[in-house]
Tab-separated table of C-alpha atoms in Angstrom:
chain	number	residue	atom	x	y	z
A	1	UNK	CA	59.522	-50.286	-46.415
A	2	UNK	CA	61.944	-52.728	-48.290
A	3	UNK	CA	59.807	-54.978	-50.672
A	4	UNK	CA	61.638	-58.374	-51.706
A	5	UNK	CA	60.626	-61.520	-53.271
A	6	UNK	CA	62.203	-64.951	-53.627
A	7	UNK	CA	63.324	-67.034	-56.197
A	8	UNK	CA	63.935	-70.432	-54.540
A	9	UNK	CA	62.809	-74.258	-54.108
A	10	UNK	CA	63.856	-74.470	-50.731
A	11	UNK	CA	60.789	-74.491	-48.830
A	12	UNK	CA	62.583	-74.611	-45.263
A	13	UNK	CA	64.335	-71.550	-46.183
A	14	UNK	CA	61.008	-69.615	-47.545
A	15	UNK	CA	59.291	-70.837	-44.570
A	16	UNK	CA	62.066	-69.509	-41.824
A	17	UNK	CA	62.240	-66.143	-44.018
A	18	UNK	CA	58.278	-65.637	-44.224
A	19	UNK	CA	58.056	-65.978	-40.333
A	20	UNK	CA	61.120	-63.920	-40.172
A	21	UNK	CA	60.094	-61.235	-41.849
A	22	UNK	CA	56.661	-61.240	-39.829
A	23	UNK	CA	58.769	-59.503	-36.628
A	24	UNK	CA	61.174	-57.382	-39.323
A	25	UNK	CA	59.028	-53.782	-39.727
A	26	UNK	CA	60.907	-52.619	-42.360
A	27	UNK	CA	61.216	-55.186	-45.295
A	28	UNK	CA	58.290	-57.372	-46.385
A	29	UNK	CA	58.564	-60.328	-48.839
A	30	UNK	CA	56.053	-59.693	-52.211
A	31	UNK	CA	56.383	-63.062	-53.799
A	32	UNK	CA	57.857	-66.403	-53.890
A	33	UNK	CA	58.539	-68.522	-57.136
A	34	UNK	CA	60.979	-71.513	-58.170
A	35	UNK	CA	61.467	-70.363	-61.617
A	36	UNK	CA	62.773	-67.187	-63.190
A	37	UNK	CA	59.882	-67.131	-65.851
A	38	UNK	CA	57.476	-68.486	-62.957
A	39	UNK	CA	58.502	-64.815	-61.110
A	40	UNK	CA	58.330	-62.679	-64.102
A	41	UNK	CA	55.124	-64.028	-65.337
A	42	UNK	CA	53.281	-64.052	-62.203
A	43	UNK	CA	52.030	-59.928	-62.561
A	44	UNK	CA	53.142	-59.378	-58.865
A	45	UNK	CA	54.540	-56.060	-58.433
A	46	UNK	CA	58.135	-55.276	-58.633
A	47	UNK	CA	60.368	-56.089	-55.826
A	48	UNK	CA	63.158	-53.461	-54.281
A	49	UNK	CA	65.242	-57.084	-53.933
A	50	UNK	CA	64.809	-60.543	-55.740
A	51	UNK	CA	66.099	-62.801	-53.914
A	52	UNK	CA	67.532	-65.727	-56.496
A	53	UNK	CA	69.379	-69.273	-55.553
A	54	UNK	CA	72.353	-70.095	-57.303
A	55	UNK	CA	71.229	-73.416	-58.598
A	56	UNK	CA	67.417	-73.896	-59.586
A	57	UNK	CA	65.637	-77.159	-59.392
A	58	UNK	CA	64.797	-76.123	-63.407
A	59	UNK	CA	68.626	-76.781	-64.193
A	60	UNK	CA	68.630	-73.065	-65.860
A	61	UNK	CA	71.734	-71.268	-66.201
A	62	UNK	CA	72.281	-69.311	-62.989
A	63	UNK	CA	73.984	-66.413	-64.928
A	64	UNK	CA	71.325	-66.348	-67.466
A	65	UNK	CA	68.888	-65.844	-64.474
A	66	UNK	CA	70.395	-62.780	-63.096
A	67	UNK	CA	71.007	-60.973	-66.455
A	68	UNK	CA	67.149	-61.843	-66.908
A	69	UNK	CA	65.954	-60.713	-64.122
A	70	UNK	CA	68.339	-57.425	-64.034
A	71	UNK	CA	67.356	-56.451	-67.419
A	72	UNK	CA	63.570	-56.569	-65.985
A	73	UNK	CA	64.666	-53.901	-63.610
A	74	UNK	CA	65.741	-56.034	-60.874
A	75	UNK	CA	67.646	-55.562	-57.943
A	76	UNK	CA	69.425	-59.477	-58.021
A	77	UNK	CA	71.043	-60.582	-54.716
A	78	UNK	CA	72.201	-64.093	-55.290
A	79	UNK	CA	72.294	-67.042	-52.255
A	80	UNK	CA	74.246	-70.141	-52.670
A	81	UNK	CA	75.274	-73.254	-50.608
A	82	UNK	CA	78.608	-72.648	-52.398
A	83	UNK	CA	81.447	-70.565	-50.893
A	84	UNK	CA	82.644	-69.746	-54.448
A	85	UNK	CA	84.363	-66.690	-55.098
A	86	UNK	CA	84.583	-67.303	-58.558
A	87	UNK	CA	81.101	-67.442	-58.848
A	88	UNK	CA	80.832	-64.700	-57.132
A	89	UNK	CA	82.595	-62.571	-58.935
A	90	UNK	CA	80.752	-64.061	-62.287
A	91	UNK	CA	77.216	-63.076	-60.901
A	92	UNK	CA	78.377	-59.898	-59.841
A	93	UNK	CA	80.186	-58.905	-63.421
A	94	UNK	CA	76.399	-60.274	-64.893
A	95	UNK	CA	74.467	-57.786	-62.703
A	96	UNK	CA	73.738	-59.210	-59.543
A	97	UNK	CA	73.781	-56.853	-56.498
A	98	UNK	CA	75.688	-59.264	-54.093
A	99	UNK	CA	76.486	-62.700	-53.184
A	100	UNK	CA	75.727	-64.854	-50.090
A	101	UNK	CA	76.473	-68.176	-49.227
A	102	UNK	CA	73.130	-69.904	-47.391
A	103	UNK	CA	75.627	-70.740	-44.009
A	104	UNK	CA	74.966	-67.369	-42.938
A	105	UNK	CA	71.767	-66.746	-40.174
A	106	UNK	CA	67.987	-65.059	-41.728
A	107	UNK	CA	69.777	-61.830	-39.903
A	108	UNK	CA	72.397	-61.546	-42.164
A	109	UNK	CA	70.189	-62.051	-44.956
A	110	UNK	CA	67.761	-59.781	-44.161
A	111	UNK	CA	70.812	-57.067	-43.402
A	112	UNK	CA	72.232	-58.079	-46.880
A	113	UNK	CA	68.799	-57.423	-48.441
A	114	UNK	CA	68.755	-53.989	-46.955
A	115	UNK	CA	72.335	-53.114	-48.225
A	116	UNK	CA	71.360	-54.316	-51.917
A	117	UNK	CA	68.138	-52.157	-51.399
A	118	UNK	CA	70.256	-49.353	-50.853
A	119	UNK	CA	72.763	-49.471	-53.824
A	120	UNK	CA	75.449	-51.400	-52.455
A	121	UNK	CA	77.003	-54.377	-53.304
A	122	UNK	CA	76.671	-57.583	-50.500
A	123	UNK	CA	79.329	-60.331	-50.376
A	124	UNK	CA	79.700	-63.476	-48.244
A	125	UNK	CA	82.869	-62.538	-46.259
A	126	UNK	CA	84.187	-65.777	-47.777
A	127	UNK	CA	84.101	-64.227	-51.059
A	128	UNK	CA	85.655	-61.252	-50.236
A	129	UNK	CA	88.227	-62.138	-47.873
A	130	UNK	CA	90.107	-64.237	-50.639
A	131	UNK	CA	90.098	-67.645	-48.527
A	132	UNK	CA	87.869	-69.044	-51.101
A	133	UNK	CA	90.189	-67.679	-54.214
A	134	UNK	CA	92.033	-71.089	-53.409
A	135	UNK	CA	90.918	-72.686	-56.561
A	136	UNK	CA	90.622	-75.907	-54.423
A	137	UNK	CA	87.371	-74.460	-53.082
A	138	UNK	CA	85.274	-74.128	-56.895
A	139	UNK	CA	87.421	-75.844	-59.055
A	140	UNK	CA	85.914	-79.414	-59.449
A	141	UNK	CA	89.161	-82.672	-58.649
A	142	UNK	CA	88.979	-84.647	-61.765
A	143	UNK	CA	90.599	-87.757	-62.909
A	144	UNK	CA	92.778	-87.971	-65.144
A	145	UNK	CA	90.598	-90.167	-67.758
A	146	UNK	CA	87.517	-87.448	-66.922
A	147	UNK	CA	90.414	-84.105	-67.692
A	148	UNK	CA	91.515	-86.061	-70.951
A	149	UNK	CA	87.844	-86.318	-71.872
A	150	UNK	CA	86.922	-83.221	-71.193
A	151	UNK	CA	89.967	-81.512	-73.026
A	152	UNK	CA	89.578	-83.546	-76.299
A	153	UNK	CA	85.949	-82.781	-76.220
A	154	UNK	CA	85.652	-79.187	-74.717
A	155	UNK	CA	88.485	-78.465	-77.750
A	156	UNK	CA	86.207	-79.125	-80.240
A	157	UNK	CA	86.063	-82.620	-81.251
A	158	UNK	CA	82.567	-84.605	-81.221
A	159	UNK	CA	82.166	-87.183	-78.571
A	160	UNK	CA	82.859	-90.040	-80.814
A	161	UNK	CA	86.801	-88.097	-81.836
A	162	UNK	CA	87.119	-87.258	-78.181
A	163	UNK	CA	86.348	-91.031	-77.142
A	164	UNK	CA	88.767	-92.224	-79.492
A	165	UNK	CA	91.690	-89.943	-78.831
A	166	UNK	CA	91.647	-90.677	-75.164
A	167	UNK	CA	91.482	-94.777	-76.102
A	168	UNK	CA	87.986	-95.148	-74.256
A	169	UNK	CA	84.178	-96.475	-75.989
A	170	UNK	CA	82.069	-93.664	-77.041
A	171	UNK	CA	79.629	-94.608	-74.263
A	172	UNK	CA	82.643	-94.330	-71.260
A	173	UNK	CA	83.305	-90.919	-72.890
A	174	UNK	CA	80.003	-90.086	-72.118
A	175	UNK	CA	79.834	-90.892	-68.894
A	176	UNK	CA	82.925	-89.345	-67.981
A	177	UNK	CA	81.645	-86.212	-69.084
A	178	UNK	CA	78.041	-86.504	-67.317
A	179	UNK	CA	80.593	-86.663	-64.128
A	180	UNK	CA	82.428	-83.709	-64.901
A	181	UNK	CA	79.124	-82.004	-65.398
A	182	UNK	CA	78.316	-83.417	-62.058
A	183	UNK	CA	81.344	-81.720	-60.235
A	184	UNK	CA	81.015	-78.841	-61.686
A	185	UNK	CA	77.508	-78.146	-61.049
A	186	UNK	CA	78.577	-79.306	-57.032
A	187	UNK	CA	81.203	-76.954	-57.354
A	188	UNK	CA	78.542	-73.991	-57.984
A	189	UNK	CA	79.529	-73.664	-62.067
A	190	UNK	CA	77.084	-75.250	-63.707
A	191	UNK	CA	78.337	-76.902	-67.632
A	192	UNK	CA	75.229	-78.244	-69.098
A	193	UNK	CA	76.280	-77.510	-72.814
A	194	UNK	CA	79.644	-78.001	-74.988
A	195	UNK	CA	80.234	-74.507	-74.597
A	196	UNK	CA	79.808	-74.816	-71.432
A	197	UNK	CA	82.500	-77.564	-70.680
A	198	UNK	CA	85.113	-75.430	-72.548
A	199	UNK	CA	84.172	-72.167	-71.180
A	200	UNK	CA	84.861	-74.216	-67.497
A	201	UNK	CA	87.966	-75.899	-68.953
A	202	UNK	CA	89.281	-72.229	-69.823
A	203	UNK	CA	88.620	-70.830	-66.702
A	204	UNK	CA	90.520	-73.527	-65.067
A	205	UNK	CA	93.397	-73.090	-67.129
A	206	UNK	CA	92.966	-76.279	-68.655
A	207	UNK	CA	92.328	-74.868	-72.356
A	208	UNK	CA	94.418	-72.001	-73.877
């Protein structure tokens, strides 16, 4: 028996797994929670599989979350809505156990969750094919005024230097970098922080 539990705010999702699971004999979901620290703290018994989604309703860093929960002793196998395979590569490196974007049928979940179970490492095909390693597919478009923002500011300059090096009112500055935050986070890399931003920016190639 293959025990799991879920990390996820997607009730539709826990709700089509649950039932499911009721006609899959060999793997039985433990626990659901929404939060990393809402898992950990809630004295359930540990899972052969958690279950986590890429992007929390809590905002919390998704790389953060698997390193958490795979110091705890966790088996991690991520599920996104993003066919990144950047970020799948990133979760991977931090611990996780596999990577699989949410387009994919409760089978191939389920079969995914038995592979982790076992050792192995699951991957959307996307990710592992290379058609997502187009950078077009996780790599946010930004405009020009939002990359000149983002530079100044991601290269160490507060947002009142970066706003005036790029011509623009401190207050535009800011919004141009709530956007980028924005497209990143669409794009499956969340920036909430400075560090953040320039982390992004050098991953991009935008920042030496």
């Amino acid at each position: 028996m293959i025990t799991m539990s879920m990390v996820d705010g997607d009730q539709m999702l826990l709700d089509g797994l649950t039932a499911w699971l009721s006609a899959t004999p060999d793997v039985r979901l433990l626990s659901t929670a929404r939060t990393v620290p809402e898992l950990l703290g809630s004295g359930v018994e540990r899972a052969d599989v958690v279950i986590l989604d890429l992007l929390l309703a809590d905002r919390s860093d998704p790389i953060a979350n698997v390193r958490t929960l795979v110091a705890a002793g966790h088996r991690v196998l991520v599920v996104s809505v993003v066919p990144s395979a950047t970020m799948a590569m990133q979760v991977v490196r931090a611990g996780a156990s596999g990577y699989l974007t949410k387009d994919h049928n409760l089978a191939a979940l389920v079969s995914a969750v038995r592979e982790v179970a076992s050792g192995e490492i699951a991957r959307s095909p996307e990710a592992t094919s290379g058609r997502s390693s187009d950078r077009g597919v996780d790599r946010p478009l930004l405009s020009p005024q939002e990359r000149a923002v983002l530079l100044a500011y991601a290269s160490g300059m507060t947002l009142a230097a970066a706003a005036r090096s790029t011509g623009v009112q401190p207050g535009t500055a800011k919004n141009y970098l709530e956007r980028v935050k924005e497209k990143y986070r669409r794009a499956g890399r969340p920036a909430y922080t400075k560090i953040d931003l320039a982390t992004r920016a050098r991953e991009d190639g935008l920042l030496r």
